[in-house]
Coordinates of C-alpha atoms in Angstrom, one line a residue:
M1 CA 224.9 225.1 65.0
T2 CA 227.9 222.8 64.8
H3 CA 231.2 223.0 66.2
Q4 CA 232.9 222.8 63.0
E5 CA 230.5 225.9 61.9
L6 CA 231.4 228.1 65.1
N7 CA 234.8 228.0 63.9
I8 CA 234.4 229.8 60.7
M9 CA 232.8 232.0 62.9
Q10 CA 235.0 232.3 65.3
P11 CA 237.0 235.9 64.5
S12 CA 233.0 237.2 64.3
Y13 CA 231.9 235.9 67.2
D14 CA 235.3 237.0 68.7
S15 CA 234.6 240.5 68.3
L16 CA 230.3 240.1 69.1
L17 CA 232.0 238.3 72.9
N18 CA 234.3 241.4 73.3
D19 CA 231.9 244.1 72.2
A20 CA 229.7 242.6 74.4
C21 CA 231.6 242.0 78.0
L22 CA 233.2 246.1 77.1
I23 CA 229.7 246.7 76.7
I24 CA 229.0 245.4 80.8
E25 CA 232.0 246.6 81.9
E26 CA 231.1 250.1 81.2
A27 CA 227.4 250.0 82.5
R28 CA 228.7 248.6 85.8
H29 CA 231.5 251.3 86.1
V30 CA 228.6 253.7 85.4
A31 CA 226.4 252.0 88.0
Y32 CA 229.4 251.2 90.9
R33 CA 229.9 255.3 89.9
A34 CA 226.4 256.7 90.5
I35 CA 225.4 253.8 94.0
N36 CA 228.9 255.8 95.2
N37 CA 227.9 259.5 94.3
T38 CA 224.2 258.8 96.0
L39 CA 225.7 257.0 99.4
T40 CA 228.2 260.3 99.6
I41 CA 225.4 263.0 99.2
R42 CA 222.6 260.3 101.1
N43 CA 225.8 260.2 104.2
W44 CA 226.4 263.8 103.9
H45 CA 222.5 264.2 104.5
L46 CA 222.3 262.1 107.3
G47 CA 225.5 263.8 109.0
E48 CA 223.9 267.6 108.7
R49 CA 220.3 266.1 110.2
I50 CA 222.1 264.6 112.8
A51 CA 224.1 267.5 113.6
R52 CA 221.1 269.8 113.6
E53 CA 219.4 267.4 115.7
E54 CA 222.0 266.0 118.4
L55 CA 223.2 269.8 118.7
G56 CA 220.2 271.7 118.4
G57 CA 222.7 275.3 118.7
A58 CA 224.4 273.8 121.2
Q59 CA 226.5 271.4 122.4
R60 CA 224.8 268.8 124.9
A61 CA 227.2 265.8 124.5
E62 CA 225.4 263.2 126.5
Y63 CA 221.8 264.0 125.2
G64 CA 223.7 263.3 121.6
E65 CA 225.2 260.3 122.8
R66 CA 221.8 259.1 124.0
V67 CA 220.3 260.0 120.5
M68 CA 223.1 259.2 118.5
A69 CA 223.4 255.6 119.7
Q70 CA 219.1 254.9 119.3
L71 CA 219.6 256.1 115.5
A72 CA 222.2 253.9 115.9
D73 CA 220.5 251.1 117.2
D74 CA 217.3 251.7 115.0
L75 CA 219.1 252.3 112.3
T76 CA 221.1 249.0 111.9
A77 CA 217.7 247.2 113.0
R78 CA 216.1 248.5 109.6
Y79 CA 218.7 248.7 107.4
G80 CA 220.9 246.3 108.6
K81 CA 225.3 247.4 108.3
G82 CA 226.9 251.2 107.7
F83 CA 224.4 252.9 110.6
D84 CA 226.5 252.0 113.8
K85 CA 227.6 254.5 115.5
S86 CA 230.9 255.4 114.5
S87 CA 229.6 255.3 111.0
L88 CA 226.6 258.1 112.5
H89 CA 229.9 259.7 113.6
A90 CA 231.4 260.1 110.1
Y91 CA 228.4 261.1 108.7
V92 CA 228.3 264.2 111.1
K93 CA 232.1 265.0 110.7
F94 CA 231.9 264.9 107.0
S95 CA 229.0 267.3 106.6
R96 CA 231.0 269.8 109.3
L97 CA 234.2 269.1 107.5
F98 CA 232.8 269.6 103.3
P99 CA 229.5 271.9 104.1
E100 CA 230.3 272.8 100.1
I101 CA 229.0 269.2 99.2
V102 CA 225.3 270.2 99.6
D103 CA 224.6 273.1 99.8
A104 CA 221.5 273.3 101.9
V105 CA 219.6 271.6 98.5
P106 CA 216.9 268.7 99.2
P107 CA 217.7 265.7 99.5
Q108 CA 216.0 264.9 96.5
F109 CA 217.4 267.0 94.7
A110 CA 220.7 266.6 95.6
I111 CA 221.3 263.2 94.4
V112 CA 220.6 263.3 91.4
D113 CA 222.6 267.1 90.7
A114 CA 225.4 265.5 92.7
V115 CA 225.6 262.3 90.6
S116 CA 226.3 265.1 87.6
R117 CA 229.0 266.6 89.7
N118 CA 230.5 263.8 90.0
L119 CA 231.7 263.1 93.7
L120 CA 234.4 261.6 94.8
P121 CA 233.6 258.0 96.2
W122 CA 232.5 258.2 99.9
T123 CA 235.9 256.4 100.7
H124 CA 237.6 259.2 100.1
Y125 CA 235.5 261.2 102.6
R126 CA 236.0 258.5 104.8
E127 CA 239.8 258.5 104.3
L128 CA 240.5 262.2 104.9
Q129 CA 238.4 262.1 108.1
V130 CA 240.8 259.1 109.6

Protein backbone atom coordinates (compact mmCIF):
# COMPACT_ATOMS: atom_id res chain seq x y z
CA MET A 1 0.00 0.00 0.00
CA THR A 2 1.41 3.38 -0.96
CA HIS A 3 1.65 6.39 1.31
CA GLN A 4 -1.00 8.15 -0.80
CA GLU A 5 -3.45 5.24 -0.42
CA LEU A 6 -2.93 5.26 3.35
CA ASN A 7 -3.73 8.99 3.50
CA ILE A 8 -7.06 8.36 1.75
CA MET A 9 -7.92 5.77 4.41
CA GLN A 10 -6.59 7.88 7.33
CA PRO A 11 -9.91 8.47 9.19
CA SER A 12 -10.68 4.75 9.06
CA TYR A 13 -7.15 3.86 10.16
CA ASP A 14 -7.25 6.42 13.01
CA SER A 15 -10.46 4.81 14.25
CA LEU A 16 -8.86 1.35 14.07
CA LEU A 17 -5.77 2.56 15.94
CA ASN A 18 -7.84 4.26 18.65
CA ASP A 19 -9.97 1.14 19.14
CA ALA A 20 -6.88 -1.07 19.29
CA CYS A 21 -5.33 1.21 21.93
CA LEU A 22 -8.52 1.16 24.01
CA ILE A 23 -8.67 -2.64 23.86
CA ILE A 24 -5.01 -2.96 24.94
CA GLU A 25 -5.35 -0.41 27.75
CA GLU A 26 -8.53 -2.01 29.10
CA ALA A 27 -6.92 -5.46 29.03
CA ARG A 28 -3.90 -4.09 30.90
CA HIS A 29 -6.15 -2.49 33.49
CA VAL A 30 -8.02 -5.77 34.05
CA ALA A 31 -4.74 -7.71 34.27
CA TYR A 32 -3.17 -5.26 36.75
CA ARG A 33 -6.27 -5.39 38.91
CA ALA A 34 -6.32 -9.20 38.90
CA ILE A 35 -2.63 -9.29 39.81
CA ASN A 36 -3.13 -6.79 42.64
CA ASN A 37 -6.06 -8.76 44.02
CA THR A 38 -4.15 -12.01 43.81
CA LEU A 39 -1.11 -10.53 45.58
CA THR A 40 -3.34 -9.09 48.30
CA ILE A 41 -4.82 -12.51 49.00
CA ARG A 42 -1.42 -14.21 48.74
CA ASN A 43 0.03 -11.80 51.29
CA TRP A 44 -2.91 -12.32 53.64
CA HIS A 45 -2.53 -16.11 53.47
CA LEU A 46 1.24 -15.90 54.00
CA GLY A 47 0.73 -13.67 57.02
CA GLU A 48 -1.95 -15.88 58.50
CA ARG A 49 0.14 -19.04 58.01
CA ILE A 50 3.28 -17.46 59.45
CA ALA A 51 1.32 -16.21 62.46
CA ARG A 52 0.02 -19.70 63.17
CA GLU A 53 3.55 -21.16 63.10
CA GLU A 54 5.21 -18.26 64.84
CA LEU A 55 2.82 -18.07 67.74
CA GLY A 56 1.69 -21.65 68.08
CA GLY A 57 -0.96 -20.50 70.50
CA ALA A 58 1.41 -18.38 72.61
CA GLN A 59 3.85 -15.55 72.12
CA ARG A 60 7.25 -17.09 71.48
CA ALA A 61 9.24 -14.07 70.34
CA GLU A 62 12.70 -15.62 70.05
CA TYR A 63 11.49 -18.71 68.20
CA GLY A 64 9.25 -16.58 65.97
CA GLU A 65 12.11 -14.28 64.97
CA ARG A 66 14.35 -17.24 64.09
CA VAL A 67 11.59 -18.78 62.00
CA MET A 68 10.88 -15.44 60.33
CA ALA A 69 14.56 -14.86 59.50
CA GLN A 70 15.00 -18.35 58.06
CA LEU A 71 11.76 -18.17 56.10
CA ALA A 72 12.71 -14.75 54.70
CA ASP A 73 16.10 -16.06 53.57
CA ASP A 74 14.63 -19.18 51.97
CA LEU A 75 11.74 -17.43 50.23
CA THR A 76 13.98 -14.63 48.95
CA ALA A 77 16.46 -17.17 47.60
CA ARG A 78 13.66 -19.01 45.85
CA TYR A 79 11.39 -16.16 44.70
CA GLY A 80 13.40 -12.94 44.89
CA LYS A 81 12.19 -9.60 46.21
CA GLY A 82 9.10 -9.21 48.36
CA PHE A 83 9.82 -11.80 51.02
CA ASP A 84 12.35 -10.16 53.33
CA LYS A 85 11.71 -10.08 57.08
CA SER A 86 10.01 -6.70 57.02
CA SER A 87 7.64 -7.84 54.25
CA LEU A 88 6.80 -11.03 56.13
CA HIS A 89 6.11 -9.02 59.29
CA ALA A 90 3.84 -6.74 57.23
CA TYR A 91 1.95 -9.78 55.91
CA VAL A 92 1.41 -11.06 59.46
CA LYS A 93 0.21 -7.66 60.62
CA PHE A 94 -2.04 -7.41 57.57
CA SER A 95 -3.72 -10.75 58.27
CA ARG A 96 -4.35 -9.67 61.85
CA LEU A 97 -5.65 -6.20 60.98
CA PHE A 98 -7.99 -7.46 58.28
CA PRO A 99 -9.15 -10.92 59.34
CA GLU A 100 -12.41 -10.53 57.41
CA ILE A 101 -10.73 -10.36 54.00
CA VAL A 102 -10.36 -14.09 53.73
CA ASP A 103 -12.71 -15.95 56.01
CA ALA A 104 -10.56 -19.08 56.48
CA VAL A 105 -11.18 -20.14 52.88
CA PRO A 106 -8.45 -22.33 51.40
CA PRO A 107 -6.03 -20.18 49.35
CA GLN A 108 -6.88 -21.73 45.98
CA PHE A 109 -10.52 -20.70 46.36
CA ALA A 110 -9.92 -17.39 48.09
CA ILE A 111 -7.80 -16.05 45.25
CA VAL A 112 -10.49 -16.69 42.67
CA ASP A 113 -13.20 -15.30 44.94
CA ALA A 114 -11.18 -12.22 45.86
CA VAL A 115 -10.60 -11.27 42.26
CA SER A 116 -14.34 -11.27 41.72
CA ARG A 117 -14.87 -9.13 44.87
CA ASN A 118 -12.57 -6.32 43.66
CA LEU A 119 -10.32 -5.97 46.68
CA LEU A 120 -8.24 -2.89 47.18
CA PRO A 121 -4.64 -3.25 45.98
CA TRP A 122 -2.00 -4.56 48.37
CA THR A 123 -0.31 -1.14 48.44
CA HIS A 124 -3.48 0.33 49.97
CA TYR A 125 -3.38 -2.11 52.89
CA ARG A 126 0.37 -1.70 53.29
CA GLU A 127 -0.02 2.07 53.59
CA LEU A 128 -2.69 1.64 56.28
CA GLN A 129 -0.32 -0.46 58.39
CA VAL A 130 2.47 2.10 58.58
